Coordinates of C-alpha atoms and ligand atoms in Angstrom, one line a residue:
X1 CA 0.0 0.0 0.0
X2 CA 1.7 2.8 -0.9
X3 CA 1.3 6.6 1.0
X4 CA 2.0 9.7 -1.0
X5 CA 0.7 12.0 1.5
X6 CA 4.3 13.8 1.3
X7 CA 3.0 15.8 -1.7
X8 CA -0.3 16.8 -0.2
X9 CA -0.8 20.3 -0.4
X10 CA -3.6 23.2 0.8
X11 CA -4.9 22.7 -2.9
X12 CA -5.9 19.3 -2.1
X13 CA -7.4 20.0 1.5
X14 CA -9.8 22.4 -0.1
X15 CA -10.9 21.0 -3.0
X16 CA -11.6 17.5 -1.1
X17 CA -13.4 20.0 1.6
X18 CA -15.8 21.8 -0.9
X19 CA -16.1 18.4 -2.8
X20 CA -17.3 16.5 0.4
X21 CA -19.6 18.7 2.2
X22 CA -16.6 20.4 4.6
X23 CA -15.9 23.5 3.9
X24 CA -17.5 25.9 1.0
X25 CA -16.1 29.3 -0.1
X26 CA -18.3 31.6 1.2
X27 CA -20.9 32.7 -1.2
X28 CA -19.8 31.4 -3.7
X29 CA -22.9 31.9 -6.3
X30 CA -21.7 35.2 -6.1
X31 CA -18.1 33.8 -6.9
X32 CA -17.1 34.2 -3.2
X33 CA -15.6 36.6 -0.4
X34 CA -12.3 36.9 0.3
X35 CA -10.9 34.8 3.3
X36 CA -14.8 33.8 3.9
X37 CA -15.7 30.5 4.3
X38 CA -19.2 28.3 5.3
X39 CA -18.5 24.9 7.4
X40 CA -20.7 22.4 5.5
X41 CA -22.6 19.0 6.9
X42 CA -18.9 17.2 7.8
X43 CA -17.6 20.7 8.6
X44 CA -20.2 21.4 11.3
X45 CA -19.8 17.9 12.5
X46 CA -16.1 17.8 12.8
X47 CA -15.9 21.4 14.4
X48 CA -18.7 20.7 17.0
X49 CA -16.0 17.6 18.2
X50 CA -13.2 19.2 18.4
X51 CA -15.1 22.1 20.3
X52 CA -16.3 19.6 23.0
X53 CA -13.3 18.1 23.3
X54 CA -11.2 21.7 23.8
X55 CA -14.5 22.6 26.2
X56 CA -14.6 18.8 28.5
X57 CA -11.1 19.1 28.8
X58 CA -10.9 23.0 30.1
X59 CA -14.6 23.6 31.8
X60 CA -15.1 20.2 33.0
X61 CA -11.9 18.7 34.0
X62 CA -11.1 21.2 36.1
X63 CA -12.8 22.0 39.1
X64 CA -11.4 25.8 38.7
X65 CA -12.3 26.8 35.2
X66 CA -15.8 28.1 34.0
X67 CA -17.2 28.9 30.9
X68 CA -19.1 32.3 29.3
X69 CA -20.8 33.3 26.1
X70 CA -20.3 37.0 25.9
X71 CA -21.6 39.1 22.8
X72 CA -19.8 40.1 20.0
X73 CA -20.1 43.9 20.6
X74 CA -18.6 45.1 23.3
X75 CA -18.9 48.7 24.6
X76 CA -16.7 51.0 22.0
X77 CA -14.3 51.6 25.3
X78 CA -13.1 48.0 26.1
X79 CA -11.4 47.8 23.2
X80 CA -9.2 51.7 23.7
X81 CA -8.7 50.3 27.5
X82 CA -7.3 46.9 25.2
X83 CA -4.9 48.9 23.6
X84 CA -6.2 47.7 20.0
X85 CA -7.5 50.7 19.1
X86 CA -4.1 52.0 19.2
X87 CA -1.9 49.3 19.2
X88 CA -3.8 46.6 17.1
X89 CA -2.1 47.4 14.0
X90 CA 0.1 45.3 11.4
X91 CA 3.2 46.9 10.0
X92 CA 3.2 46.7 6.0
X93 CA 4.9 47.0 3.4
X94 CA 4.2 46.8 -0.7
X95 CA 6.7 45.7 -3.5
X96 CA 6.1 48.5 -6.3
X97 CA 6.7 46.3 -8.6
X98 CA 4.7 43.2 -7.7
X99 CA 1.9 45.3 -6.2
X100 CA 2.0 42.6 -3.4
X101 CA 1.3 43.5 0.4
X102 CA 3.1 41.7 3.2
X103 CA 4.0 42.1 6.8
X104 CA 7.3 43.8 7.4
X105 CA 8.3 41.6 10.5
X106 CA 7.1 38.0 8.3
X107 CA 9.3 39.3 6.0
X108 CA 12.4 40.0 8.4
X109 CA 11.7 36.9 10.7
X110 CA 11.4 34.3 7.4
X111 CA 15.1 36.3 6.2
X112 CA 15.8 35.1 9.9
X113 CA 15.1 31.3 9.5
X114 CA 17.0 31.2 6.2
X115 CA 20.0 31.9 8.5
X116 CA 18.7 29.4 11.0
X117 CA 18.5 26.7 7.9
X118 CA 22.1 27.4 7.1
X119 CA 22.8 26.6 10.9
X120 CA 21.0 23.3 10.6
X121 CA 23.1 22.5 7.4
X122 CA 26.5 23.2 9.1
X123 CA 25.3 20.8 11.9
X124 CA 24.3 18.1 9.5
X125 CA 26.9 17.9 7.5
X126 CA 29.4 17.2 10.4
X127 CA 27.4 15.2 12.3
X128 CA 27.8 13.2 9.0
X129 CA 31.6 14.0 9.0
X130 CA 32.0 12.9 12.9
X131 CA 29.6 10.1 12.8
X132 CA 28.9 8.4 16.4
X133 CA 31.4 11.0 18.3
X134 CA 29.9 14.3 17.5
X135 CA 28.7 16.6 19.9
X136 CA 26.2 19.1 18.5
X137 CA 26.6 21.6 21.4
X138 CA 29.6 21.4 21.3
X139 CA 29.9 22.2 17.9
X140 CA 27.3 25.0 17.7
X141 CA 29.0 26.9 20.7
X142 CA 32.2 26.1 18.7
X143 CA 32.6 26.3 14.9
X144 CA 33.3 29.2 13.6
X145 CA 30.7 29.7 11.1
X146 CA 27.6 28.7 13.0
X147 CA 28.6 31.6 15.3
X148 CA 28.5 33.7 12.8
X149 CA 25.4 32.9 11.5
X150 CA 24.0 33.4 14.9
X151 CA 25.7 36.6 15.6
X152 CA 23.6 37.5 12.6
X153 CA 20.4 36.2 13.7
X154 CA 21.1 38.5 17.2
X155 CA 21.7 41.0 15.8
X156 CA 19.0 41.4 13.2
X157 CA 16.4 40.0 16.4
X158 CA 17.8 43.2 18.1
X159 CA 17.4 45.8 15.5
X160 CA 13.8 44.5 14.8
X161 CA 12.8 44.4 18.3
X162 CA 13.8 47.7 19.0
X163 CA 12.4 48.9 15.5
X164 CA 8.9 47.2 16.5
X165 CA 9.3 48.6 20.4
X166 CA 9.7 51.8 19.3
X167 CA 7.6 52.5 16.8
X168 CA 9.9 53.6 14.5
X169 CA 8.9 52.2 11.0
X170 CA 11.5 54.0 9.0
X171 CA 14.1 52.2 11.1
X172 CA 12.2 48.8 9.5
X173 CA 12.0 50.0 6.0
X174 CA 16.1 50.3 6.5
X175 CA 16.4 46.7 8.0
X176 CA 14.3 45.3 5.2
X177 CA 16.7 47.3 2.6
X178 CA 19.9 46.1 4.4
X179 CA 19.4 43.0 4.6
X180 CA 18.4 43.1 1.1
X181 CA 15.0 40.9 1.4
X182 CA 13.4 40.3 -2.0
X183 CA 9.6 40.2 -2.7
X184 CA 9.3 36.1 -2.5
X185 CA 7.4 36.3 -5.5
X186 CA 9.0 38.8 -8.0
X187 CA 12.1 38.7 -6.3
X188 CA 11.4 42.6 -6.7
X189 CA 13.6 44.7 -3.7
X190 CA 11.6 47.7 -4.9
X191 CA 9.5 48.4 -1.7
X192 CA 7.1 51.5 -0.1
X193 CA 7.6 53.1 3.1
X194 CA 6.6 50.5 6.0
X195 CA 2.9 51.7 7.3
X196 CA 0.8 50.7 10.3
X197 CA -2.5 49.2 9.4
X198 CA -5.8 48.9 12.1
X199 CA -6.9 45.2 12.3
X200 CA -10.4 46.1 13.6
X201 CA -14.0 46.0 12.0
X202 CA -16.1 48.8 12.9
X203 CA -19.2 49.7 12.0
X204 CA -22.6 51.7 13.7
X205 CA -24.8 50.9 16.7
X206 CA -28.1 52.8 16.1
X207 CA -29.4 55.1 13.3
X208 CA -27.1 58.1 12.2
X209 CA -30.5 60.1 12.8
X210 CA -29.8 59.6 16.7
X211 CA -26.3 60.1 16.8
X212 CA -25.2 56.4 16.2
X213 CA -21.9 55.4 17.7
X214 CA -19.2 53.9 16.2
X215 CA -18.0 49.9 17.9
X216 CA -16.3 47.4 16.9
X217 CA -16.6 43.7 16.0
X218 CA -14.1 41.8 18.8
X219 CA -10.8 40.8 17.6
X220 CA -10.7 38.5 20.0
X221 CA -12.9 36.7 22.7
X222 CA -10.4 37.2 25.7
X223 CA -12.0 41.1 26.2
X224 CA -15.7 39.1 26.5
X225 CA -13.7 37.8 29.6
X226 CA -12.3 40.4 31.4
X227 CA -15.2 42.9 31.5
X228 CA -17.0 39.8 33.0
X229 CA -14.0 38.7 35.5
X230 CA -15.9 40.5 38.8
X231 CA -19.0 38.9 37.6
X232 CA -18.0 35.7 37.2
X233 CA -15.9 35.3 40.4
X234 CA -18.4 36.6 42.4
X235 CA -21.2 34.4 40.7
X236 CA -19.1 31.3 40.7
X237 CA -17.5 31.8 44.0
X238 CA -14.0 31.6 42.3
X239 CA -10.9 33.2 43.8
X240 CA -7.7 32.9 41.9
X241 CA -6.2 31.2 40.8
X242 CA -9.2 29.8 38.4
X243 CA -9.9 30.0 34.8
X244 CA -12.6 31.3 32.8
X245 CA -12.9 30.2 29.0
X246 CA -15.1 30.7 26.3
X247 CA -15.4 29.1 22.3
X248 CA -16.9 32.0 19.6
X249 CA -16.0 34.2 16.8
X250 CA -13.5 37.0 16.3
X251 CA -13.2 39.1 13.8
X252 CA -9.9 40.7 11.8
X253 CA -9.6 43.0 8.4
X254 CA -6.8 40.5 7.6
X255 CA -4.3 41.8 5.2
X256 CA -2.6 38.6 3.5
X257 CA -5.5 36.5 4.4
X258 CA -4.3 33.0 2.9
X259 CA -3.5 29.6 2.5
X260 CA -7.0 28.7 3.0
X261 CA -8.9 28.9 6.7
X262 CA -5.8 29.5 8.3
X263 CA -5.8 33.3 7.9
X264 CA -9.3 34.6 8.1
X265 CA -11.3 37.8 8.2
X266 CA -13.8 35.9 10.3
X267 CA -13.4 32.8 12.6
X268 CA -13.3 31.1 15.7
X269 CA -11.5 31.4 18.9
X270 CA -11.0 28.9 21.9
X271 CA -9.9 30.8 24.7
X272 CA -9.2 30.6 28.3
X273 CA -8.1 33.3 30.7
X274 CA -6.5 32.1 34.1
X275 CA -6.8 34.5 36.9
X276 CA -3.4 34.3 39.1
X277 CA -1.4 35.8 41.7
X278 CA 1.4 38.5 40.6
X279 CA 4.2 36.6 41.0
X280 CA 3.1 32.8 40.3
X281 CA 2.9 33.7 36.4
X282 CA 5.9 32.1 35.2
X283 CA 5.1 28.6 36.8
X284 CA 1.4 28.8 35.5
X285 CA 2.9 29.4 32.3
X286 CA 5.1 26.5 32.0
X287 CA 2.1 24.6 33.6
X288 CA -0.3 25.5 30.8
X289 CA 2.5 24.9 28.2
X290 CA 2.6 21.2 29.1
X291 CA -0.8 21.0 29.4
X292 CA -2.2 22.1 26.4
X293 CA 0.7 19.8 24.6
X294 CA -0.4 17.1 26.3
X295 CA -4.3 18.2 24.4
X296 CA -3.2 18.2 21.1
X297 CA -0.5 15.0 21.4
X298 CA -3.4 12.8 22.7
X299 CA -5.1 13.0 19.4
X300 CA -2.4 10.8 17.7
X301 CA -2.0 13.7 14.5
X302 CA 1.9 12.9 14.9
X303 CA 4.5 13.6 17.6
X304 CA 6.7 15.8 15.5
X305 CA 4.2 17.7 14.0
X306 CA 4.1 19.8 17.1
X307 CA 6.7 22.7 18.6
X308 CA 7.0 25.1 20.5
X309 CA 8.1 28.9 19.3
X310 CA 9.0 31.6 21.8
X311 CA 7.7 35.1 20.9
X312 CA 10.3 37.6 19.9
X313 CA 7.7 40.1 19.3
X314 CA 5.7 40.3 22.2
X315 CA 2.2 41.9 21.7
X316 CA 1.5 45.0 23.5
X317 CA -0.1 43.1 26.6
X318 CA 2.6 40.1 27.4
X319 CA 5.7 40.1 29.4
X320 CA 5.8 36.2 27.9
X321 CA 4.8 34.4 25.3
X322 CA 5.0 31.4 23.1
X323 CA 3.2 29.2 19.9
X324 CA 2.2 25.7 20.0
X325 CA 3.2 25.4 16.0
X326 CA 1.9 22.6 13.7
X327 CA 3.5 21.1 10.6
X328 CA 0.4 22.4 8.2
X329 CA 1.5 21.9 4.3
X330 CA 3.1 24.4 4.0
X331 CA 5.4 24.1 6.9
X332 CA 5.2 25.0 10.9
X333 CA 3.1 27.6 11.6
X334 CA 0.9 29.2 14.7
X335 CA -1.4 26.5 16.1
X336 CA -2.0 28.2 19.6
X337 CA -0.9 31.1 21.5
X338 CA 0.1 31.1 25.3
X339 CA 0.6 34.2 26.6
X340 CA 1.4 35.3 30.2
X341 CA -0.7 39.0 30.4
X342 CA 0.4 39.9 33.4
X343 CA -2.4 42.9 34.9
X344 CA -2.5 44.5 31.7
X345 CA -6.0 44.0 30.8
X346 CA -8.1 44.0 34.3
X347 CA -5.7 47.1 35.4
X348 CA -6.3 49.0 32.1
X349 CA -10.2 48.2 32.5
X350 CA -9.6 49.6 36.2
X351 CA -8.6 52.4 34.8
X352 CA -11.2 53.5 32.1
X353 CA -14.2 52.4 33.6
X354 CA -13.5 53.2 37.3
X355 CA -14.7 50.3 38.6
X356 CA -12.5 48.3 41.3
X357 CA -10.8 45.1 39.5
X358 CA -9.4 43.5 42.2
X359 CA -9.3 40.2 44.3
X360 CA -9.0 40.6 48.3
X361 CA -7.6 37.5 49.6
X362 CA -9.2 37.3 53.2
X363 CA -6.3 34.8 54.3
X364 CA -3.5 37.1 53.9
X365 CA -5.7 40.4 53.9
X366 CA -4.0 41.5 50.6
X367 CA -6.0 43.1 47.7
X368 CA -4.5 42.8 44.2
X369 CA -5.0 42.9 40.7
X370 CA -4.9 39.3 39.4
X371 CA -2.2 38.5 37.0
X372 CA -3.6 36.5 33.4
X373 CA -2.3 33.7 31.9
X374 CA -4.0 32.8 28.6
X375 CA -4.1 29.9 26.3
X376 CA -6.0 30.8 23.1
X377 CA -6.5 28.7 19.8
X378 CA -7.9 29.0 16.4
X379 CA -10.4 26.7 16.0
X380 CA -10.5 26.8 12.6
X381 CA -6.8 26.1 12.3
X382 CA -7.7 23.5 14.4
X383 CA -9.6 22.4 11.7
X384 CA -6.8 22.3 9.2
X385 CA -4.7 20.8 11.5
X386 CA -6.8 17.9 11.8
X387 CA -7.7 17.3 7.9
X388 CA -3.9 18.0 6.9
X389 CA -2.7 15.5 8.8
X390 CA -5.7 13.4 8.0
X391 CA -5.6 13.4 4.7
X392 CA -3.9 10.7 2.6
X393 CA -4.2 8.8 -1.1
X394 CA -3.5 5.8 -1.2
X395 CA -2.7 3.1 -3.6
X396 CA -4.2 -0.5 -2.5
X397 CA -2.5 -3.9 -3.5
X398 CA -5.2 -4.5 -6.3
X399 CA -3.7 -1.2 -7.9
X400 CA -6.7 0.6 -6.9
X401 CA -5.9 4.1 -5.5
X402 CA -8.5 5.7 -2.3
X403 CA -8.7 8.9 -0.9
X404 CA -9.1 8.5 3.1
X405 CA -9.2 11.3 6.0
X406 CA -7.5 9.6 8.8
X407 CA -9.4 11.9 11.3
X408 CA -8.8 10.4 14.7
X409 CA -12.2 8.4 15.8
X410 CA -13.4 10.3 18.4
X411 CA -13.3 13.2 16.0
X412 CA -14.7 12.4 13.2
X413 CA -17.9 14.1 11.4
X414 CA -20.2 10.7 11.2
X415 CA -18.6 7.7 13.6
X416 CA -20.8 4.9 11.9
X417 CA -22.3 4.1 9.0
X418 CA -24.8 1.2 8.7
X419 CA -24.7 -0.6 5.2
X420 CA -26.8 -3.8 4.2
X421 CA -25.1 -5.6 1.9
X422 CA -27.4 -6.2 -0.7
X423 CA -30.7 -3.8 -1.3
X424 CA -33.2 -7.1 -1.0
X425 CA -33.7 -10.7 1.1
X426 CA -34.7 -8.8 4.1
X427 CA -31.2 -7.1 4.4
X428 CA -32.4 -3.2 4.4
X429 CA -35.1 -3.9 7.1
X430 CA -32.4 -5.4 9.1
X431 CA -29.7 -2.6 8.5
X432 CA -32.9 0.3 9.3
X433 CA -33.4 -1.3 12.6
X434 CA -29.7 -1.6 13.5
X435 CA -29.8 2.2 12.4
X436 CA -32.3 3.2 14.9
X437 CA -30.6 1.9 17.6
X438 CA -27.1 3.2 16.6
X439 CA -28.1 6.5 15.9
X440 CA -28.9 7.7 19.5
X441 CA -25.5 6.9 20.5
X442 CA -23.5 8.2 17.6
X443 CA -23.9 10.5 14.6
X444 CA -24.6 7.6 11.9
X445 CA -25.7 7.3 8.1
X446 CA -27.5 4.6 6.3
X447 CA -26.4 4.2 3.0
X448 CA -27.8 1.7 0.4
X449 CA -26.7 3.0 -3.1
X450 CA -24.2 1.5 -5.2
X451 CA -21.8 -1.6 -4.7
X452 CA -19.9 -2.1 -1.0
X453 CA -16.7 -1.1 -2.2
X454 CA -18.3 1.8 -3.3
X455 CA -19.6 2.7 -0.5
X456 CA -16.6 2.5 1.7
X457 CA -15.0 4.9 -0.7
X458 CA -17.7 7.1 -0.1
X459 CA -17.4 6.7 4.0
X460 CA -13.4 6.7 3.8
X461 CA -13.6 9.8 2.1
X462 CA -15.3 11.6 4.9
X463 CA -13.6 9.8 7.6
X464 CA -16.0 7.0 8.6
X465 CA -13.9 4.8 11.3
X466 CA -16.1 2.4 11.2
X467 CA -18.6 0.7 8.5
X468 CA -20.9 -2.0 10.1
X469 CA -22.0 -4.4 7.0
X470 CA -25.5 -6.0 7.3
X471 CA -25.3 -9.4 5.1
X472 CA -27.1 -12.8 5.4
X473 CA -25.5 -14.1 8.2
X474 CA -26.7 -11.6 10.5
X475 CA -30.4 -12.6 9.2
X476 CA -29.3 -16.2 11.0
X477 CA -27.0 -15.5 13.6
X478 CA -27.6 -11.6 14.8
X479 CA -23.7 -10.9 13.9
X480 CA -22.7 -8.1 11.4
X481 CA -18.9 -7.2 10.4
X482 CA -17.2 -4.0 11.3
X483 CA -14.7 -2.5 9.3
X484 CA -12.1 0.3 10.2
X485 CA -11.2 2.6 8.2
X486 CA -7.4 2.7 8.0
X487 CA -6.5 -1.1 8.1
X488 CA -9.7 -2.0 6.1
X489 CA -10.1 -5.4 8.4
X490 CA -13.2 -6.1 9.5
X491 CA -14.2 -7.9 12.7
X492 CA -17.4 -10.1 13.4
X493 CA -19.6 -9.0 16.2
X494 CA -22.5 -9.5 17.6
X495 CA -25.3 -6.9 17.5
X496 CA -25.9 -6.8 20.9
X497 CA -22.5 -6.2 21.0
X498 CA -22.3 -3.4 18.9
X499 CA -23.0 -0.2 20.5
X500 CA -20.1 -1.1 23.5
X501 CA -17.9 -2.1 20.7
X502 CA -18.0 1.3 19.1
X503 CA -18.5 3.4 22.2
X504 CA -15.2 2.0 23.2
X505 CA -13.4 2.8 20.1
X506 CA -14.8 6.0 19.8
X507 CA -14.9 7.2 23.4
X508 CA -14.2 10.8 24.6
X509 CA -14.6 10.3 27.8
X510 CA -11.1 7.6 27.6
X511 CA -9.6 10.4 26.0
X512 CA -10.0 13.0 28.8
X513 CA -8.9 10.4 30.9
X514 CA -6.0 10.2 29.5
X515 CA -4.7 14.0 29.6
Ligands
GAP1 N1 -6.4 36.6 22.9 C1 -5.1 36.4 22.3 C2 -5.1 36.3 20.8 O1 -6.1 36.6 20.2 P1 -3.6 35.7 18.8 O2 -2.3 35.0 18.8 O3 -3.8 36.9 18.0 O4 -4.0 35.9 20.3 C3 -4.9 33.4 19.0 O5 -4.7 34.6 18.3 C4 -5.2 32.3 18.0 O6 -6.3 32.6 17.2 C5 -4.0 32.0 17.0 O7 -3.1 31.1 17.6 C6 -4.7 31.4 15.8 O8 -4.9 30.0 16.0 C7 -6.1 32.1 15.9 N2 -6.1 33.1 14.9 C8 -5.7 34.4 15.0 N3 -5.9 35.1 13.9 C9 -6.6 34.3 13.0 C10 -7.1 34.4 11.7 N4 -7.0 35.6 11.0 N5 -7.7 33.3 11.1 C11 -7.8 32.2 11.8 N6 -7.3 32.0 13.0 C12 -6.7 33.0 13.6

């Protein structure tokens, strides 16, 4: 059986997404928005399991973490206290020739990791040379050139960071020039002046008639949870530290939105805001590092398709932060964000609304303003996480080739799918009531159309793990076959069997356990 999932690309994830009820471009009769898209019958299904699987393992394995819906509009103030009115912006640049627009820091950091590839080289090569005896830290504290590639990499860090601290865009325009970065495309170095660029959506609460005022559509959920921190610690009879999290959509005027629904204008946030003592933030941190690894490794998508990235370019509001990256197609990229907030949102809140922020701790008679840790992740990248890793086309002994989403069980869209084997001899009635009873348990289809192997395609295609086969030996001995997806071998069962059999196999709850 051979795998060529080494040359699967975004290309392929979308077009198998539109073609099988996933994901659509959004209104598309009208040939589509940019960065918009519309979650189909699989896409609902698959994003509704990995929600409740991000929302048992945060509201309801932990005694200390609750859960909100806040709206979408928030009062026009949050988001000035936020610091995105003013600080929410994206430093760009254009290539005059290519009329492209990117970010001037994506452009400086990827100039970065070129360097950072030509360390890896160095440290390849004499790892070959050295065989058995070589010591890489040696080496890289050592050879000659690897320092000075990374006295490059400092030193470019450095200018950037200072260039991004201080606001001085002309100072990145002159980094981008002198490290002579080409448009990737055009390989153009004929660039504008760097320019800041608002990420916000605004638009009008009331008529202009009455005045109407001017808000904004959230950029992120996390501000839905700090207006709401008194409320919910009182209401909830939470004192810190203790976590309050919330799934829903956010909303930002994306410049490069791309590469499918990894970058979009609109999508959906899963994020948690842990409420902490000043001073403990540094072990909650590595605390909620490991245990949101721990999340994503238990699904099986693949070790080494996970890392961790320390921010260099801390937003305006953390003091530390890092990336949970995933190996998408094209390459590692932001999966998660963990940021350590410090005050910075309740005391800024304090401050424009005048209302008291703060926790008094009756056992050491202190009052303070609680310190945030966050954990925040796309769901919809998510998403693409999932069906890129899932993915795979396959070519099968017989020389016949399948497309199969490997999407881990307890994930998948439908779990079961009920087929009789023939569409006569009493093999349908059989299969409809096997269907009934399956169906409470587990989001199941009934299919009857076309041959078996057929069939299967159809299931594999959408990430069925399991295909229970109705044939004439159930009619005599109340047994039907299962087949999994990924090995194609099926097992006899019993039909009173079958509903443990797959709740096993299937089974969230075995999952939790296990983080
Ligand atoms: N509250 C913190 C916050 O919003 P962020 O790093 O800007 O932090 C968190 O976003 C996560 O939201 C990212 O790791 C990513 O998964 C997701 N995300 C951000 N912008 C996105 C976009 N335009 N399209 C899809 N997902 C996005």
């Amino acid at each position: 059986m051979a795998n060529s999932d080494d040359q699967i690309t975004l290309k392929n994830i979308a077009s198998h997404s539109k073609e099988y009820g996933f994901i659509y471009p959004s209104s598309e009769i009208y040939d589509g928005l940019g960065a918009t898209y519309d979650y189909g019958p699989y896409g609902v299904e698959l994003k509704n399991n990995i929600k409740e699987y991000w929302w048992k393992a945060m509201v309801r394995m932990n005694e200390n973490i609750v859960g909100i819906d806040a709206a979408i509009f928030m009062h026009p103030t949050t988001w000035k206290a936020s610091g995105h009115v003013d600080a929410f912006n994206d430093p760009l640049i254009d290539n005059k020739d290519s009329k492209k627009r990117y970010r001037a820091d994506v452009l400086i950091e990827e100039q970065m990791a070129k360097i950072e590839a030509k360390i890896d080289k160095e440290v390849q090569k004499a790892a070959k040379r050295f065989g058995d005896s070589f010591d890489e830290a040696q080496f890289v504290s050592t050879n000659e050139r690897v320092l000075k590639y990374k006295g490059q990499i400092e030193e470019i860090e450095n200018r950037m960071k200072s260039a991004i601290e201080g606001g001085d865009l002309a100072a990145l325009k002159q980094l981008i020039v002198d490290l002579e970065i080409a448009d990737p495309i055009s390989g153009s170095r004929n660039w504008t002046d760097v320019r800041q660029f608002n990420l916000m959506f605004s638009t009008e609460l009331g008529s202009t008639a009455d005045g109407a005022e001017k808000i904004y559509l959230r950029p992120e959920t996390a501000q839905g949870i700090f207006v709401n921190y008194l409320n919910v610690q009182k209401t909830s009879r939470m004192k810190p530290p203790f976590g309050i999290a919330q799934i829903g959509k956010a909303f930002r005027n994306e410049i490069i939105a791309r590469q499918f629904i990894f970058r979009m204008r609109e999508f959906e946030q899963m994020e948690m805001q842990f409420f902490i003592k000043p001073g403990t933030e540094m072990d909650w941190y590595e605390h909620w590092k490991q245990k949101r690894i721990k999340w994503h490794k238990a699904l099986g998508l693949g070790e080494d398709n996970y890392r961790f990235h320390d921010h260099l370019n801390l937003a305006h509001y953390a003091n530390a932060a890092c990336d949970i990256e995933f190996n998408f197609p094209m390459g590692f990229k932001e999966l998660e964000g963990i940021h350590s907030r410090t005050d910075f949102d309740l005391g800024a809140h304090e401050k424009f609304s005048g209302k008291k922020l703060k926790f008094f701790d009756t056992a050491t008679n202190e009052s303070y303003t609680p310190y945030v840790l966050e954990t925040s992740i796309g769901l919809d990248r998510m998403f693409l996480a999932v069906m890129s890793s899932s993915y795979t086309e396959e070519t099968l002994e017989d020389g016949s080739s399948r497309t199969v989403l490997k999407i881990p069980p307890v994930l998948a869209p439908v779990k079961v799918a009920v087929l009789p084997l023939l569409n006569k001899d009493g093999l349908p009635e059989k299969a409809e009531e096997i269907m009934s009873a399956v169906k409470l348990d587990f989001n199941a289809q009934y299919d009857a159309k076309d041959a078996i192997g057929k069939r299967y395609r159809r299931q594999d295609a959408i990430g069925t793990p399991y295909c229970v086969t109705v044939d004439h030996q159930t009619l005599e001995d109340n047994t039907v076959t299962i087949r999994e997806r990924d090995s194609m071998e099926q097992q006899r069962v019993s039909v009173d069997e079958l509903i443990a059999t797959l709740e096993d196999k299937v089974s969230l709850k075995k999952l939790l356990r296990s983080i």
